PDB file of C-alpha atoms and ligand atoms in Angstrom:
ATOM      1  CA  MET N  88       4.917 -43.996   2.123  1.00 96.00           C
ATOM      2  CA  GLN N  89       5.220 -47.180  -0.134  1.00 97.00           C
ATOM      3  CA  LEU N  90       5.056 -45.356  -3.632  1.00 97.00           C
ATOM      4  CA  LEU N  91       7.898 -42.715  -2.645  1.00 98.00           C
ATOM      5  CA  LYS N  92      10.174 -45.953  -1.340  1.00 98.00           C
ATOM      6  CA  ASP N  93       9.402 -47.683  -4.295  1.00 98.00           C
ATOM      7  CA  MET N  94      10.631 -44.876  -6.148  1.00 98.00           C
ATOM      8  CA  ILE N  95      13.963 -44.070  -4.301  1.00 98.00           C
ATOM      9  CA  GLN N  96      14.786 -47.551  -4.340  1.00 97.00           C
ATOM     10  CA  ALA N  97      14.181 -47.817  -8.429  1.00 97.00           C
ATOM     11  CA  LYS N  98      15.344 -44.486  -9.488  1.00 98.00           C
ATOM     12  CA  GLY N  99      17.661 -43.043  -6.539  1.00 98.00           C
ATOM     13  CA  ARG N 100      21.113 -42.988  -6.960  1.00 98.00           C
ATOM     14  CA  VAL N 101      23.808 -42.527  -3.919  1.00 98.00           C
ATOM     15  CA  LEU N 102      26.590 -39.837  -3.906  1.00 96.00           C
ATOM     16  CA  GLY N 103      29.448 -40.851  -1.571  1.00 93.00           C
ATOM     17  CA  ASP N 104      28.170 -42.175   1.693  1.00 90.00           C
ATOM     18  CA  ASP N 105      25.577 -39.850   2.498  1.00 95.00           C
ATOM     19  CA  ILE N 106      23.924 -38.160  -0.890  1.00 97.00           C
ATOM     20  CA  LEU N 107      20.908 -39.142  -2.407  1.00 98.00           C
ATOM     21  CA  LYS N 108      20.134 -37.880  -6.005  1.00 98.00           C
ATOM     22  CA  VAL N 109      16.415 -37.763  -6.733  1.00 98.00           C
ATOM     23  CA  ASP N 110      16.906 -35.589  -9.721  1.00 98.00           C
ATOM     24  CA  SER N 111      14.443 -37.642 -11.969  1.00 98.00           C
ATOM     25  CA  PHE N 112      11.283 -37.314  -9.656  1.00 98.00           C
ATOM     26  CA  LEU N 113      12.152 -34.517  -7.053  1.00 98.00           C
ATOM     27  CA  ASN N 114      14.853 -32.298  -7.428  1.00 97.00           C
ATOM     28  CA  GLN N 115      14.608 -31.531 -10.959  1.00 97.00           C
ATOM     29  CA  GLN N 116      11.927 -33.422 -13.475  1.00 98.00           C
ATOM     30  CA  VAL N 117       9.117 -33.903 -10.932  1.00 98.00           C
ATOM     31  CA  ASP N 118       6.324 -36.528 -10.531  1.00 98.00           C
ATOM     32  CA  THR N 119       3.192 -34.912 -10.392  1.00 98.00           C
ATOM     33  CA  GLN N 120       1.347 -37.691  -9.625  1.00 98.00           C
ATOM     34  CA  LEU N 121       3.831 -38.353  -6.581  1.00 98.00           C
ATOM     35  CA  MET N 122       3.725 -34.712  -5.398  1.00 98.00           C
ATOM     36  CA  LEU N 123      -0.094 -35.156  -5.294  1.00 98.00           C
ATOM     37  CA  GLU N 124       0.027 -38.007  -3.075  1.00 98.00           C
ATOM     38  CA  ILE N 125       2.748 -36.450  -0.987  1.00 98.00           C
ATOM     39  CA  GLY N 126       0.407 -33.711  -0.404  1.00 98.00           C
ATOM     40  CA  LYS N 127      -2.141 -35.605   0.492  1.00 98.00           C
ATOM     41  CA  GLU N 128       0.229 -37.684   3.522  1.00 98.00           C
ATOM     42  CA  PHE N 129       0.879 -34.293   5.058  1.00 98.00           C
ATOM     43  CA  HIS N 130      -2.552 -33.073   4.795  1.00 98.00           C
ATOM     44  CA  HIS N 131      -3.673 -36.277   6.414  1.00 98.00           C
ATOM     45  CA  PHE N 132      -1.097 -35.703   9.134  1.00 98.00           C
ATOM     46  CA  PHE N 133      -1.430 -32.230   9.903  1.00 98.00           C
ATOM     47  CA  GLY N 134      -5.137 -31.482   8.714  1.00 97.00           C
ATOM     48  CA  GLN N 135      -6.560 -30.875  11.918  1.00 96.00           C
ATOM     49  CA  ASP N 136      -4.198 -27.983  12.643  1.00 96.00           C
ATOM     50  CA  GLU N 137      -5.739 -24.598  10.981  1.00 96.00           C
ATOM     51  CA  VAL N 138      -2.356 -24.598   8.978  1.00 98.00           C
ATOM     52  CA  THR N 139      -2.806 -20.764   7.207  1.00 98.00           C
ATOM     53  CA  LYS N 140       0.513 -21.075   5.386  1.00 98.00           C
ATOM     54  CA  ILE N 141       2.684 -23.731   3.590  1.00 98.00           C
ATOM     55  CA  LEU N 142       6.532 -22.656   4.131  1.00 98.00           C
ATOM     56  CA  THR N 143       9.437 -23.758   2.077  1.00 98.00           C
ATOM     57  CA  VAL N 144      13.166 -22.662   0.807  1.00 97.00           C
ATOM     58  CA  GLU N 145      13.682 -22.660  -2.808  1.00 96.00           C
ATOM     59  CA  SER N 146      14.397 -24.496  -5.220  1.00 95.00           C
ATOM     60  CA  SER N 147      13.912 -28.052  -4.265  1.00 96.00           C
ATOM     61  CA  GLY N 148      11.459 -27.883  -1.665  1.00 98.00           C
ATOM     62  CA  ILE N 149       8.575 -25.874  -3.843  1.00 98.00           C
ATOM     63  CA  ALA N 150       7.443 -28.768  -5.411  1.00 98.00           C
ATOM     64  CA  PRO N 151       5.920 -30.654  -2.279  1.00 98.00           C
ATOM     65  CA  ALA N 152       5.282 -27.720  -0.729  1.00 99.00           C
ATOM     66  CA  LEU N 153       2.695 -26.427  -3.196  1.00 98.00           C
ATOM     67  CA  ALA N 154       1.263 -29.886  -3.626  1.00 98.00           C
ATOM     68  CA  THR N 155       0.618 -29.817   0.498  1.00 98.00           C
ATOM     69  CA  ALA N 156      -0.805 -26.381  -0.098  1.00 98.00           C
ATOM     70  CA  MET N 157      -3.190 -27.296  -2.496  1.00 98.00           C
ATOM     71  CA  GLN N 158      -4.513 -29.783  -0.110  1.00 98.00           C
ATOM     72  CA  PHE N 159      -4.719 -27.498   2.727  1.00 98.00           C
ATOM     73  CA  SER N 160      -6.113 -24.643   0.252  1.00 98.00           C
ATOM     74  CA  VAL N 161      -3.485 -22.279   1.579  1.00 98.00           C
ATOM     75  CA  PRO N 162      -1.175 -20.198   0.494  1.00 98.00           C
ATOM     76  CA  MET N 163       2.399 -21.681  -0.006  1.00 98.00           C
ATOM     77  CA  VAL N 164       5.404 -19.134   0.743  1.00 98.00           C
ATOM     78  CA  PHE N 165       9.173 -19.887  -0.011  1.00 98.00           C
ATOM     79  CA  ALA N 166      12.210 -18.252   1.418  1.00 97.00           C
ATOM     80  CA  ARG N 167      14.706 -16.760  -1.568  1.00 95.00           C
ATOM     81  CA  LYS N 168      18.002 -17.638  -1.143  1.00 93.00           C
ATOM     82  CA  HIS N 169      19.198 -14.183  -3.498  1.00 89.00           C
ATOM     83  CA  GLN N 170      17.837 -10.982  -3.421  1.00 83.00           C
ATOM     84  CA  SER N 171      17.160  -9.170  -6.931  1.00 78.00           C
ATOM     85  CA  VAL N 172      15.564  -5.744  -7.796  1.00 77.00           C
ATOM     86  CA  THR N 173      12.263  -7.450  -8.157  1.00 78.00           C
ATOM     87  CA  THR N 174      12.686  -8.350  -4.114  1.00 76.00           C
ATOM     88  CA  SER N 175      11.590  -6.343  -0.968  1.00 76.00           C
ATOM     89  CA  ASP N 176      14.376  -5.133   1.362  1.00 79.00           C
ATOM     90  CA  ASP N 177      11.747  -5.537   4.251  1.00 91.00           C
ATOM     91  CA  ASN N 178      12.495  -8.854   5.045  1.00 94.00           C
ATOM     92  CA  TYR N 179      12.949 -11.552   7.615  1.00 96.00           C
ATOM     93  CA  SER N 180      16.210 -13.518   7.150  1.00 96.00           C
ATOM     94  CA  ALA N 181      18.266 -16.550   8.439  1.00 97.00           C
ATOM     95  CA  THR N 182      21.715 -18.094   8.209  1.00 96.00           C
ATOM     96  CA  VAL N 183      21.515 -21.509   6.456  1.00 96.00           C
ATOM     97  CA  TYR N 184      24.527 -23.859   5.884  1.00 93.00           C
ATOM     98  CA  SER N 185      23.681 -25.577   2.591  1.00 89.00           C
ATOM     99  CA  PHE N 186      24.684 -29.592   2.912  1.00 83.00           C
ATOM    100  CA  THR N 187      24.818 -29.673  -0.765  1.00 84.00           C
ATOM    101  CA  LYS N 188      26.726 -26.644  -1.557  1.00 86.00           C
ATOM    102  CA  LYS N 189      28.880 -26.553   1.441  1.00 88.00           C
ATOM    103  CA  LYS N 190      28.330 -22.960   1.910  1.00 91.00           C
ATOM    104  CA  ASP N 191      26.325 -20.451   3.954  1.00 94.00           C
ATOM    105  CA  ASN N 192      23.244 -18.972   2.425  1.00 91.00           C
ATOM    106  CA  GLN N 193      21.111 -15.850   3.384  1.00 95.00           C
ATOM    107  CA  ILE N 194      17.401 -17.106   3.364  1.00 96.00           C
ATOM    108  CA  PHE N 195      14.934 -14.071   2.922  1.00 95.00           C
ATOM    109  CA  ILE N 196      10.720 -13.950   3.068  1.00 96.00           C
ATOM    110  CA  ASP N 197       9.251 -10.516   2.748  1.00 96.00           C
ATOM    111  CA  LYS N 198       7.413  -9.592   6.000  1.00 96.00           C
ATOM    112  CA  HIS N 199       4.330  -8.958   3.798  1.00 96.00           C
ATOM    113  CA  PHE N 200       3.750 -12.746   3.602  1.00 97.00           C
ATOM    114  CA  LEU N 201       4.118 -14.247   7.209  1.00 98.00           C
ATOM    115  CA  SER N 202       2.545 -12.330  10.364  1.00 97.00           C
ATOM    116  CA  THR N 203       1.723 -13.338  13.967  1.00 98.00           C
ATOM    117  CA  ASN N 204      -1.584 -14.775  12.814  1.00 97.00           C
ATOM    118  CA  ASP N 205      -0.194 -17.378  10.935  1.00 98.00           C
ATOM    119  CA  LYS N 206      -0.151 -21.204  11.439  1.00 98.00           C
ATOM    120  CA  VAL N 207       2.892 -22.255   9.346  1.00 98.00           C
ATOM    121  CA  LEU N 208       3.520 -25.807   8.494  1.00 99.00           C
ATOM    122  CA  ILE N 209       7.216 -26.216   6.843  1.00 99.00           C
ATOM    123  CA  ILE N 210       7.690 -28.615   4.314  1.00 98.00           C
ATOM    124  CA  ASP N 211      11.145 -29.448   2.565  1.00 98.00           C
ATOM    125  CA  ASP N 212      12.523 -32.207   0.330  1.00 98.00           C
ATOM    126  CA  PHE N 213      15.329 -33.581   2.424  1.00 98.00           C
ATOM    127  CA  LEU N 214      16.014 -33.234   6.456  1.00 98.00           C
ATOM    128  CA  ALA N 215      20.036 -33.915   6.954  1.00 97.00           C
ATOM    129  CA  ASN N 216      21.344 -31.791   9.796  1.00 97.00           C
ATOM    130  CA  GLY N 217      18.165 -29.579  10.228  1.00 97.00           C
ATOM    131  CA  GLN N 218      19.900 -26.503   8.836  1.00 96.00           C
ATOM    132  CA  ALA N 219      17.391 -25.138   6.227  1.00 97.00           C
ATOM    133  CA  VAL N 220      14.357 -26.054   8.818  1.00 98.00           C
ATOM    134  CA  ASN N 221      16.178 -24.459  11.495  1.00 97.00           C
ATOM    135  CA  GLY N 222      16.386 -21.131   9.275  1.00 98.00           C
ATOM    136  CA  LEU N 223      12.600 -21.444   8.201  1.00 98.00           C
ATOM    137  CA  MET N 224      11.906 -21.566  11.982  1.00 98.00           C
ATOM    138  CA  GLU N 225      14.046 -18.907  12.886  1.00 98.00           C
ATOM    139  CA  ILE N 226      12.153 -16.776  10.248  1.00 98.00           C
ATOM    140  CA  CYS N 227       8.671 -17.493  11.758  1.00 98.00           C
ATOM    141  CA  LYS N 228      10.094 -16.609  15.074  1.00 98.00           C
ATOM    142  CA  GLN N 229      11.159 -13.117  13.651  1.00 98.00           C
ATOM    143  CA  ALA N 230       7.080 -13.146  12.350  1.00 98.00           C
ATOM    144  CA  LYS N 231       6.083 -14.262  15.701  1.00 98.00           C
ATOM    145  CA  ALA N 232       4.197 -16.953  13.729  1.00 98.00           C
ATOM    146  CA  ASP N 233       3.356 -20.500  15.099  1.00 98.00           C
ATOM    147  CA  VAL N 234       5.172 -23.279  13.619  1.00 98.00           C
ATOM    148  CA  VAL N 235       2.614 -25.994  13.700  1.00 98.00           C
ATOM    149  CA  GLY N 236       4.965 -28.933  12.350  1.00 98.00           C
ATOM    150  CA  VAL N 237       7.706 -30.167   9.744  1.00 98.00           C
ATOM    151  CA  GLY N 238       6.766 -32.257   6.853  1.00 98.00           C
ATOM    152  CA  VAL N 239       9.793 -33.583   5.323  1.00 98.00           C
ATOM    153  CA  VAL N 240       9.644 -35.627   2.114  1.00 98.00           C
ATOM    154  CA  ILE N 241      13.225 -37.784   2.797  1.00 98.00           C
ATOM    155  CA  GLU N 242      14.809 -38.005   5.867  1.00 98.00           C
ATOM    156  CA  LYS N 243      18.197 -39.195   6.272  1.00 98.00           C
ATOM    157  CA  ARG N 244      18.066 -40.547   9.918  1.00 98.00           C
ATOM    158  CA  PHE N 245      21.754 -41.029  10.115  1.00 97.00           C
ATOM    159  CA  GLN N 246      22.458 -37.237  10.139  1.00 97.00           C
ATOM    160  CA  LYS N 247      21.355 -34.862  12.790  1.00 97.00           C
ATOM    161  CA  GLY N 248      18.308 -33.053  11.820  1.00 98.00           C
ATOM    162  CA  HIS N 249      15.735 -35.639  13.094  1.00 98.00           C
ATOM    163  CA  ARG N 250      17.016 -35.723  16.775  1.00 97.00           C
ATOM    164  CA  TYR N 251      17.464 -32.232  16.833  1.00 97.00           C
ATOM    165  CA  LEU N 252      13.706 -31.448  15.932  1.00 98.00           C
ATOM    166  CA  VAL N 253      12.249 -34.289  18.004  1.00 97.00           C
ATOM    167  CA  ASN N 254      14.470 -33.078  21.034  1.00 97.00           C
ATOM    168  CA  ASN N 255      13.007 -29.320  20.630  1.00 96.00           C
ATOM    169  CA  ASN N 256       9.289 -30.695  20.530  1.00 97.00           C
ATOM    170  CA  VAL N 257       8.999 -30.032  16.898  1.00 98.00           C
ATOM    171  CA  ARG N 258       6.108 -32.191  15.451  1.00 98.00           C
ATOM    172  CA  LEU N 259       7.677 -34.071  12.298  1.00 98.00           C
ATOM    173  CA  LYS N 260       6.182 -36.191   9.887  1.00 98.00           C
ATOM    174  CA  VAL N 261       8.276 -38.025   7.345  1.00 98.00           C
ATOM    175  CA  LEU N 262       7.550 -39.595   4.508  1.00 98.00           C
ATOM    176  CA  ALA N 263      10.442 -41.986   3.875  1.00 98.00           C
ATOM    177  CA  SER N 264      13.348 -42.477   6.254  1.00 98.00           C
ATOM    178  CA  ILE N 265      16.652 -43.653   5.325  1.00 98.00           C
ATOM    179  CA  SER N 266      18.852 -45.080   7.886  1.00 98.00           C
ATOM    180  CA  SER N 267      22.110 -45.630   5.673  1.00 97.00           C
ATOM    181  CA  LEU N 268      23.645 -44.835   2.288  1.00 98.00           C
ATOM    182  CA  SER N 269      26.869 -46.754   2.928  1.00 96.00           C
ATOM    183  CA  ASN N 270      28.212 -48.834   0.094  1.00 95.00           C
ATOM    184  CA  GLU N 271      25.617 -47.117  -2.621  1.00 94.00           C
ATOM    185  CA  LYS N 272      23.009 -49.121  -0.737  1.00 96.00           C
ATOM    186  CA  ILE N 273      19.621 -46.966  -0.045  1.00 98.00           C
ATOM    187  CA  THR N 274      18.596 -48.762   3.310  1.00 98.00           C
ATOM    188  CA  PHE N 275      15.154 -47.657   4.994  1.00 98.00           C
ATOM    189  CA  ALA N 276      14.924 -47.157   8.782  1.00 97.00           C
ATOM    190  CA  GLU N 277      11.980 -49.349   9.882  1.00 79.00           C
TER     191      GLU N 277
HETATM  192  P1  LIG C1151      20.087 -29.618   6.253  1.00 55.55           P
HETATM  193  O1  LIG C1151      19.617 -28.239   6.008  1.00 55.55           O
HETATM  194  O2  LIG C1151      18.776 -30.682   6.661  1.00 55.55           O
HETATM  195  O3  LIG C1151      21.133 -30.276   6.646  1.00 55.55           O
HETATM  196  O4  LIG C1151      19.774 -30.214   4.709  1.00 55.55           O
HETATM  197  C1  LIG C1151      18.592 -30.051   4.129  1.00 55.55           C
HETATM  198  C2  LIG C1151      18.678 -29.535   2.865  1.00 55.55           C
HETATM  199  O5  LIG C1151      19.636 -29.863   1.913  1.00 55.55           O
HETATM  200  C3  LIG C1151      17.633 -29.604   1.835  1.00 55.55           C
HETATM  201  O6  LIG C1151      16.513 -28.501   1.540  1.00 55.55           O
HETATM  202  C4  LIG C1151      18.225 -30.193   0.331  1.00 55.55           C
HETATM  203  O7  LIG C1151      17.880 -29.386  -0.582  1.00 55.55           O
HETATM  204  C5  LIG C1151      19.620 -30.666   0.821  1.00 55.55           C
HETATM  205  N1  LIG C1151      20.006 -31.861   0.882  1.00 55.55           N
HETATM  206  C6  LIG C1151      20.137 -32.293   2.283  1.00 55.55           C
HETATM  207  N2  LIG C1151      20.717 -33.951   1.678  1.00 55.55           N
HETATM  208  C7  LIG C1151      20.638 -34.214   0.560  1.00 55.55           C
HETATM  209  C8  LIG C1151      20.383 -35.155  -0.255  1.00 55.55           C
HETATM  210  O8  LIG C1151      20.859 -36.266   0.068  1.00 55.55           O
HETATM  211  N3  LIG C1151      20.135 -35.384  -1.559  1.00 55.55           N
HETATM  212  C9  LIG C1151      20.072 -33.897  -1.737  1.00 55.55           C
HETATM  213  N4  LIG C1151      19.060 -34.112  -3.274  1.00 55.55           N
HETATM  214  N5  LIG C1151      19.403 -32.976  -1.176  1.00 55.55           N
HETATM  215  C10 LIG C1151      19.889 -32.777  -0.037  1.00 55.55           C
END
């Protein structure tokens, strides 16, 4: 997706050898026109699949997931990372190792929001080692919901997530694939 790649090159910042900071258009400030185009791209790819729910994890997945859900005219559901007085205690849950925070998080979804009749499209902002997506797939398994596929805005192809999903026959659509962040240079995969 050229618009996304141009924005990554112009505004992305590399931290160390393996983190891309995209706070100015995806992770803190959100570019709404870009989100609209992202939603359309995922709809174009998965539009024939009778998707009933778009699933993501808070917080960075919410913007692209919402944009996608609007294209499909279906609800967007996000897994929470914290319980509070307003959240249900009747949840599906999974443990996810956070790549950016370097610690385990428990993620939760109220059992009311996923069921055995659902066909789920999982959307996330980044794919690194695949832990977040794996946690969401685990939750779908608990709910006996079908996972139609996974849509990721930016993947870092040099990490394990892409291969893990493809080896497990998960349909994967990536909008920008990065082959290297070495020497503070952003290189896209072909
Ligand atoms: P994974 O679970 O695939 O290892 O990592 C994906 C999750 O970690 C995403 O939900 C994303 O929020 C975060 N993440 C992984 N790598 C990056 C990165 O390079 N930049 C940013 N901003 N977030 C990342």
